[in-house]
mmCIF file of C-alpha atoms in Angstrom:
data_model
loop_
_atom_site.group_PDB
_atom_site.id
_atom_site.type_symbol
_atom_site.label_atom_id
_atom_site.label_comp_id
_atom_site.label_asym_id
_atom_site.label_seq_id
_atom_site.Cartn_x
_atom_site.Cartn_y
_atom_site.Cartn_z
ATOM 1 C CA MET A 1381 -5.804 -89.764 188.896
ATOM 2 C CA SER A 1382 -7.968 -89.300 185.549
ATOM 3 C CA ASP A 1383 -6.403 -87.363 182.533
ATOM 4 C CA PRO A 1384 -6.970 -83.836 183.088
ATOM 5 C CA ILE A 1385 -9.666 -82.062 180.961
ATOM 6 C CA ILE A 1386 -7.717 -79.062 179.898
ATOM 7 C CA ALA A 1387 -3.772 -79.504 180.167
ATOM 8 C CA VAL A 1388 -1.825 -76.401 179.493
ATOM 9 C CA ASP A 1389 1.866 -76.888 178.534
ATOM 10 C CA ARG A 1390 4.094 -74.109 178.402
ATOM 11 C CA ILE A 1391 2.213 -71.366 176.519
ATOM 12 C CA THR A 1392 4.003 -68.488 175.327
ATOM 13 C CA LYS A 1393 2.181 -65.498 173.457
ATOM 14 C CA CYS A 1394 4.146 -62.718 172.133
ATOM 15 C CA VAL A 1395 2.727 -60.071 169.398
ATOM 16 C CA PRO A 1396 4.760 -57.353 167.658
ATOM 17 C CA ASP A 1397 4.963 -53.802 168.892
ATOM 18 C CA ALA A 1398 6.856 -50.662 168.388
ATOM 19 C CA GLY A 1399 9.844 -51.766 170.074
ATOM 20 C CA GLY A 1400 10.056 -55.379 168.665
ATOM 21 C CA ALA A 1401 8.110 -58.263 170.525
ATOM 22 C CA LEU A 1402 6.015 -57.806 173.374
ATOM 23 C CA THR A 1403 5.315 -61.174 175.558
ATOM 24 C CA ILE A 1404 1.798 -61.117 176.787
ATOM 25 C CA LEU A 1405 2.123 -64.723 178.124
ATOM 26 C CA HIS A 1406 5.463 -66.699 179.205
ATOM 27 C CA GLU A 1407 5.372 -70.427 179.595
ATOM 28 C CA ILE A 1408 2.068 -70.887 181.235
ATOM 29 C CA SER A 1409 1.521 -74.226 182.535
ATOM 30 C CA PHE A 1410 -1.451 -76.009 184.346
ATOM 31 C CA ASN A 1411 -3.657 -78.776 184.302
ATOM 32 C CA LEU A 1412 -7.477 -79.002 185.489
ATOM 33 C CA GLN A 1413 -9.336 -82.130 186.507
ATOM 34 C CA ARG A 1414 -12.997 -82.554 185.576
ATOM 35 C CA LYS A 1415 -15.241 -80.800 187.583
ATOM 36 C CA GLN A 1416 -12.704 -78.371 188.989
ATOM 37 C CA SER A 1417 -13.415 -74.432 189.224
ATOM 38 C CA VAL A 1418 -10.363 -71.946 188.700
ATOM 39 C CA ALA A 1419 -10.483 -68.419 188.745
ATOM 40 C CA ILE A 1420 -7.805 -66.656 186.465
ATOM 41 C CA VAL A 1421 -7.047 -63.417 188.524
ATOM 42 C CA GLY A 1422 -4.518 -60.585 187.840
ATOM 43 C CA ALA A 1423 -4.486 -56.888 186.881
ATOM 44 C CA SER A 1424 -5.974 -55.391 183.794
ATOM 45 C CA GLY A 1425 -3.375 -56.048 180.862
ATOM 46 C CA SER A 1426 -2.011 -59.272 182.745
ATOM 47 C CA GLY A 1427 -2.926 -61.577 179.997
ATOM 48 C CA LYS A 1428 -6.060 -63.041 181.567
ATOM 49 C CA SER A 1429 -8.194 -62.854 178.706
ATOM 50 C CA THR A 1430 -5.578 -63.945 176.170
ATOM 51 C CA LEU A 1431 -5.116 -66.924 178.235
ATOM 52 C CA LEU A 1432 -8.617 -67.806 178.355
ATOM 53 C CA SER A 1433 -8.970 -67.343 174.541
ATOM 54 C CA ILE A 1434 -6.050 -69.613 173.899
ATOM 55 C CA ILE A 1435 -7.350 -72.472 176.261
ATOM 56 C CA ALA A 1436 -10.391 -72.077 174.025
ATOM 57 C CA GLY A 1437 -8.528 -72.485 170.536
ATOM 58 C CA LEU A 1438 -9.793 -69.002 169.540
ATOM 59 C CA ASP A 1439 -6.568 -67.501 169.726
ATOM 60 C CA THR A 1440 -3.139 -68.984 168.892
ATOM 61 C CA PRO A 1441 0.034 -68.977 170.936
ATOM 62 C CA THR A 1442 3.663 -68.437 169.619
ATOM 63 C CA SER A 1443 4.392 -71.685 171.234
ATOM 64 C CA GLY A 1444 3.345 -74.110 173.773
ATOM 65 C CA ALA A 1445 0.280 -76.617 173.420
ATOM 66 C CA VAL A 1446 -3.161 -77.015 175.031
ATOM 67 C CA ARG A 1447 -4.939 -80.256 175.345
ATOM 68 C CA LEU A 1448 -8.619 -80.228 175.609
ATOM 69 C CA ALA A 1449 -10.397 -83.586 176.445
ATOM 70 C CA GLY A 1450 -7.493 -85.187 175.320
ATOM 71 C CA THR A 1451 -7.128 -83.336 171.838
ATOM 72 C CA ASP A 1452 -4.070 -81.135 171.246
ATOM 73 C CA LEU A 1453 -5.976 -78.045 169.738
ATOM 74 C CA PHE A 1454 -3.192 -76.588 168.075
ATOM 75 C CA SER A 1455 -2.440 -79.500 166.109
ATOM 76 C CA LEU A 1456 -6.048 -79.088 164.393
ATOM 77 C CA ASP A 1457 -6.889 -76.526 161.726
ATOM 78 C CA GLU A 1458 -9.389 -73.738 162.493
ATOM 79 C CA ASP A 1459 -12.463 -75.594 161.263
ATOM 80 C CA ALA A 1460 -11.604 -78.745 163.442
ATOM 81 C CA ARG A 1461 -10.859 -76.626 166.590
ATOM 82 C CA ALA A 1462 -14.433 -75.221 165.903
ATOM 83 C CA ALA A 1463 -15.807 -78.784 166.014
ATOM 84 C CA VAL A 1464 -13.771 -79.740 169.164
ATOM 85 C CA ARG A 1465 -15.187 -76.372 171.082
ATOM 86 C CA ALA A 1466 -18.888 -77.147 169.811
ATOM 87 C CA ALA A 1467 -18.699 -80.594 171.344
ATOM 88 C CA HIS A 1468 -16.850 -79.755 174.566
ATOM 89 C CA VAL A 1469 -17.044 -75.859 175.575
ATOM 90 C CA GLY A 1470 -19.546 -73.475 176.628
ATOM 91 C CA PHE A 1471 -19.013 -69.509 177.055
ATOM 92 C CA VAL A 1472 -20.147 -66.673 178.974
ATOM 93 C CA PHE A 1473 -19.029 -63.019 178.391
ATOM 94 C CA GLN A 1474 -19.207 -60.024 179.808
ATOM 95 C CA SER A 1475 -21.125 -58.357 176.892
ATOM 96 C CA PHE A 1476 -23.673 -61.380 176.672
ATOM 97 C CA GLN A 1477 -23.278 -61.842 173.013
ATOM 98 C CA LEU A 1478 -26.827 -62.956 172.494
ATOM 99 C CA LEU A 1479 -28.281 -62.656 168.938
ATOM 100 C CA GLY A 1480 -30.486 -59.562 169.025
ATOM 101 C CA ASN A 1481 -32.792 -61.163 165.966
ATOM 102 C CA LEU A 1482 -33.566 -64.224 168.018
ATOM 103 C CA THR A 1483 -35.754 -64.421 171.248
ATOM 104 C CA ALA A 1484 -34.514 -65.429 174.622
ATOM 105 C CA LEU A 1485 -35.992 -69.061 173.675
ATOM 106 C CA GLU A 1486 -34.318 -68.986 170.266
ATOM 107 C CA ASN A 1487 -30.833 -67.983 171.734
ATOM 108 C CA VAL A 1488 -30.843 -70.794 174.033
ATOM 109 C CA MET A 1489 -32.072 -73.417 171.269
ATOM 110 C CA LEU A 1490 -29.456 -72.272 168.931
ATOM 111 C CA PRO A 1491 -26.749 -74.274 170.041
ATOM 112 C CA LEU A 1492 -28.878 -77.346 170.528
ATOM 113 C CA GLU A 1493 -30.163 -77.029 167.023
ATOM 114 C CA LEU A 1494 -26.688 -76.741 165.757
ATOM 115 C CA GLN A 1495 -26.260 -80.239 167.157
ATOM 116 C CA GLY A 1496 -29.163 -81.435 165.497
ATOM 117 C CA ARG A 1497 -31.327 -82.122 168.324
ATOM 118 C CA SER A 1498 -34.782 -82.722 168.025
ATOM 119 C CA ASP A 1499 -35.661 -81.656 171.631
ATOM 120 C CA ALA A 1500 -33.976 -78.423 171.288
ATOM 121 C CA ARG A 1501 -37.368 -76.436 172.208
ATOM 122 C CA VAL A 1502 -37.926 -78.605 174.893
ATOM 123 C CA LEU A 1503 -34.743 -78.494 176.470
ATOM 124 C CA ALA A 1504 -34.153 -74.692 176.101
ATOM 125 C CA THR A 1505 -37.480 -74.170 177.518
ATOM 126 C CA GLU A 1506 -36.519 -76.126 180.724
ATOM 127 C CA MET A 1507 -33.351 -74.550 181.119
ATOM 128 C CA LEU A 1508 -34.809 -70.800 180.856
ATOM 129 C CA GLU A 1509 -37.513 -71.962 183.780
ATOM 130 C CA ARG A 1510 -34.311 -73.108 185.727
ATOM 131 C CA VAL A 1511 -32.549 -69.527 185.436
ATOM 132 C CA GLY A 1512 -35.973 -67.978 186.290
ATOM 133 C CA LEU A 1513 -36.976 -66.724 183.004
ATOM 134 C CA VAL A 1514 -39.854 -69.174 181.825
ATOM 135 C CA ASP A 1515 -42.233 -65.848 181.286
ATOM 136 C CA ARG A 1516 -39.347 -64.111 178.858
ATOM 137 C CA LEU A 1517 -39.219 -67.123 176.387
ATOM 138 C CA ARG A 1518 -40.432 -64.650 173.451
ATOM 139 C CA HIS A 1519 -38.688 -61.649 174.581
ATOM 140 C CA TYR A 1520 -36.283 -60.378 172.299
ATOM 141 C CA PRO A 1521 -32.444 -59.331 174.464
ATOM 142 C CA LYS A 1522 -33.164 -55.492 173.783
ATOM 143 C CA VAL A 1523 -36.133 -55.587 176.326
ATOM 144 C CA LEU A 1524 -34.311 -57.692 178.590
ATOM 145 C CA SER A 1525 -32.141 -55.978 181.474
ATOM 146 C CA GLY A 1526 -28.574 -56.990 181.823
ATOM 147 C CA GLY A 1527 -29.234 -59.468 184.400
ATOM 148 C CA GLU A 1528 -31.819 -61.015 182.199
ATOM 149 C CA GLN A 1529 -29.546 -61.049 179.305
ATOM 150 C CA GLN A 1530 -26.732 -62.864 181.287
ATOM 151 C CA ARG A 1531 -29.091 -65.390 182.730
ATOM 152 C CA VAL A 1532 -30.210 -66.089 179.062
ATOM 153 C CA ALA A 1533 -26.441 -66.656 178.242
ATOM 154 C CA LEU A 1534 -26.212 -68.942 181.412
ATOM 155 C CA ALA A 1535 -28.694 -70.798 180.399
ATOM 156 C CA ARG A 1536 -27.541 -70.912 176.526
ATOM 157 C CA ALA A 1537 -24.025 -72.322 177.983
ATOM 158 C CA PHE A 1538 -25.526 -74.910 180.339
ATOM 159 C CA VAL A 1539 -28.118 -76.156 177.982
ATOM 160 C CA VAL A 1540 -25.496 -78.597 176.102
ATOM 161 C CA GLN A 1541 -24.173 -79.617 179.611
ATOM 162 C CA PRO A 1542 -20.203 -78.728 178.176
ATOM 163 C CA ASP A 1543 -17.276 -80.461 179.727
ATOM 164 C CA VAL A 1544 -15.756 -77.119 180.229
ATOM 165 C CA LEU A 1545 -17.359 -73.587 180.578
ATOM 166 C CA LEU A 1546 -15.074 -70.537 179.921
ATOM 167 C CA ALA A 1547 -16.575 -67.235 181.691
ATOM 168 C CA ASP A 1548 -14.771 -63.876 181.011
ATOM 169 C CA GLU A 1549 -15.483 -61.334 183.618
ATOM 170 C CA PRO A 1550 -19.380 -62.193 183.343
ATOM 171 C CA THR A 1551 -20.920 -59.832 185.865
ATOM 172 C CA GLY A 1552 -18.302 -56.901 184.658
ATOM 173 C CA SER A 1553 -21.337 -55.045 183.252
ATOM 174 C CA LEU A 1554 -23.971 -55.655 185.834
ATOM 175 C CA ASP A 1555 -24.531 -53.689 189.076
ATOM 176 C CA PHE A 1556 -23.269 -55.495 192.486
ATOM 177 C CA ALA A 1557 -26.619 -57.127 193.510
ATOM 178 C CA THR A 1558 -27.496 -58.313 189.927
ATOM 179 C CA GLY A 1559 -24.008 -60.008 189.400
ATOM 180 C CA GLU A 1560 -24.217 -61.490 192.810
ATOM 181 C CA ARG A 1561 -27.312 -63.096 191.814
ATOM 182 C CA VAL A 1562 -25.885 -64.195 188.530
ATOM 183 C CA MET A 1563 -22.769 -65.717 189.858
ATOM 184 C CA ALA A 1564 -24.666 -67.678 192.472
ATOM 185 C CA LEU A 1565 -26.690 -69.165 189.874
ATOM 186 C CA MET A 1566 -23.386 -69.807 187.758
ATOM 187 C CA PHE A 1567 -21.916 -71.906 190.524
ATOM 188 C CA GLU A 1568 -25.235 -73.623 191.509
ATOM 189 C CA LEU A 1569 -25.512 -74.866 187.726
ATOM 190 C CA ASN A 1570 -21.806 -75.736 187.692
ATOM 191 C CA ARG A 1571 -22.485 -77.861 190.580
ATOM 192 C CA GLU A 1572 -25.370 -79.566 189.282
ATOM 193 C CA THR A 1573 -23.819 -80.452 186.089
ATOM 194 C CA GLY A 1574 -20.229 -81.024 186.976
ATOM 195 C CA THR A 1575 -18.691 -79.077 184.402
ATOM 196 C CA THR A 1576 -15.227 -77.493 184.713
ATOM 197 C CA LEU A 1577 -15.166 -74.050 185.195
ATOM 198 C CA VAL A 1578 -12.554 -71.475 184.165
ATOM 199 C CA LEU A 1579 -13.197 -68.045 185.209
ATOM 200 C CA VAL A 1580 -11.658 -64.871 184.504
ATOM 201 C CA THR A 1581 -12.532 -62.039 187.248
ATOM 202 C CA HIS A 1582 -11.277 -59.173 189.070
ATOM 203 C CA ASP A 1583 -13.560 -60.042 192.090
ATOM 204 C CA ARG A 1584 -11.945 -61.403 195.173
ATOM 205 C CA GLU A 1585 -14.933 -62.944 196.648
ATOM 206 C CA VAL A 1586 -15.968 -64.282 193.306
ATOM 207 C CA ALA A 1587 -12.246 -65.870 192.861
ATOM 208 C CA ALA A 1588 -12.653 -67.293 196.421
ATOM 209 C CA ARG A 1589 -15.565 -69.382 195.458
ATOM 210 C CA CYS A 1590 -13.396 -71.506 193.208
ATOM 211 C CA ASP A 1591 -11.428 -74.605 193.817
ATOM 212 C CA ARG A 1592 -8.259 -72.909 192.640
ATOM 213 C CA GLN A 1593 -7.079 -69.333 192.029
ATOM 214 C CA LEU A 1594 -4.194 -68.888 189.119
ATOM 215 C CA ARG A 1595 -2.822 -65.366 189.406
ATOM 216 C CA ILE A 1596 -1.375 -63.953 186.328
ATOM 217 C CA GLU A 1597 1.457 -61.226 186.627
ATOM 218 C CA ALA A 1598 3.323 -59.598 183.750
ATOM 219 C CA GLY A 1599 2.403 -62.692 181.964
ATOM 220 C CA ARG A 1600 3.623 -65.393 184.293
ATOM 221 C CA VAL A 1601 1.789 -67.532 186.819
ATOM 222 C CA GLU A 1602 2.810 -66.212 190.280
ATOM 223 C CA LEU A 1603 0.475 -68.414 192.165
ATOM 224 C CA ASP A 1604 -1.408 -71.448 191.794
ATOM 225 C CA ALA A 1605 -3.536 -72.394 194.797
ATOM 226 C CA ALA A 1606 -6.647 -73.140 196.647
ATOM 227 C CA PRO A 1607 -8.412 -70.274 198.021
ATOM 228 C CA ALA A 1608 -7.484 -69.814 201.808
#
């Protein structure tokens, strides 16, 4: 078997609180191979989003290590971690995180332009067409529906063909029908690109679509298995 694209080794995260130290994550370990999908599930406050942030190198653990595409994230400074993210990771958030002063096309072009791609406009246009928004290229986020904004966010994440896509409750602010369409599109794009998907969700049906489910309870891994 090839080396994992993500290797999480005994990650612990503690934060100070009124009673001393609060342990949010306790010695979490797992590996993900390329093209795998995993749903991180658990109750609110169980540490799911914290774990996702640590996998991305956006948050730092109290102890433990994360290797992303063979690189030990926490042996690097923040600038170097940002460079690893730019090279390997795409993000989709519940709140879309689009730039309001940029059109849909400009939002999707942005990560390509940061990579210095001369074909950013062509690739971004093709990706927006792929997600069904070719007629909304010049629209700003404020005039797009929630579902349209999330499709722009998906296009922006996938346009750079990342090794890993990290998604935090990507349909949490959408109605059920729109959320279903967005999730179907996400899994379709994921299959087409061969991206490794790490998805935080409360939705059991969404989790069941993934290759594995990682259940976090009270900061510990209680279940790591393929869905039934």
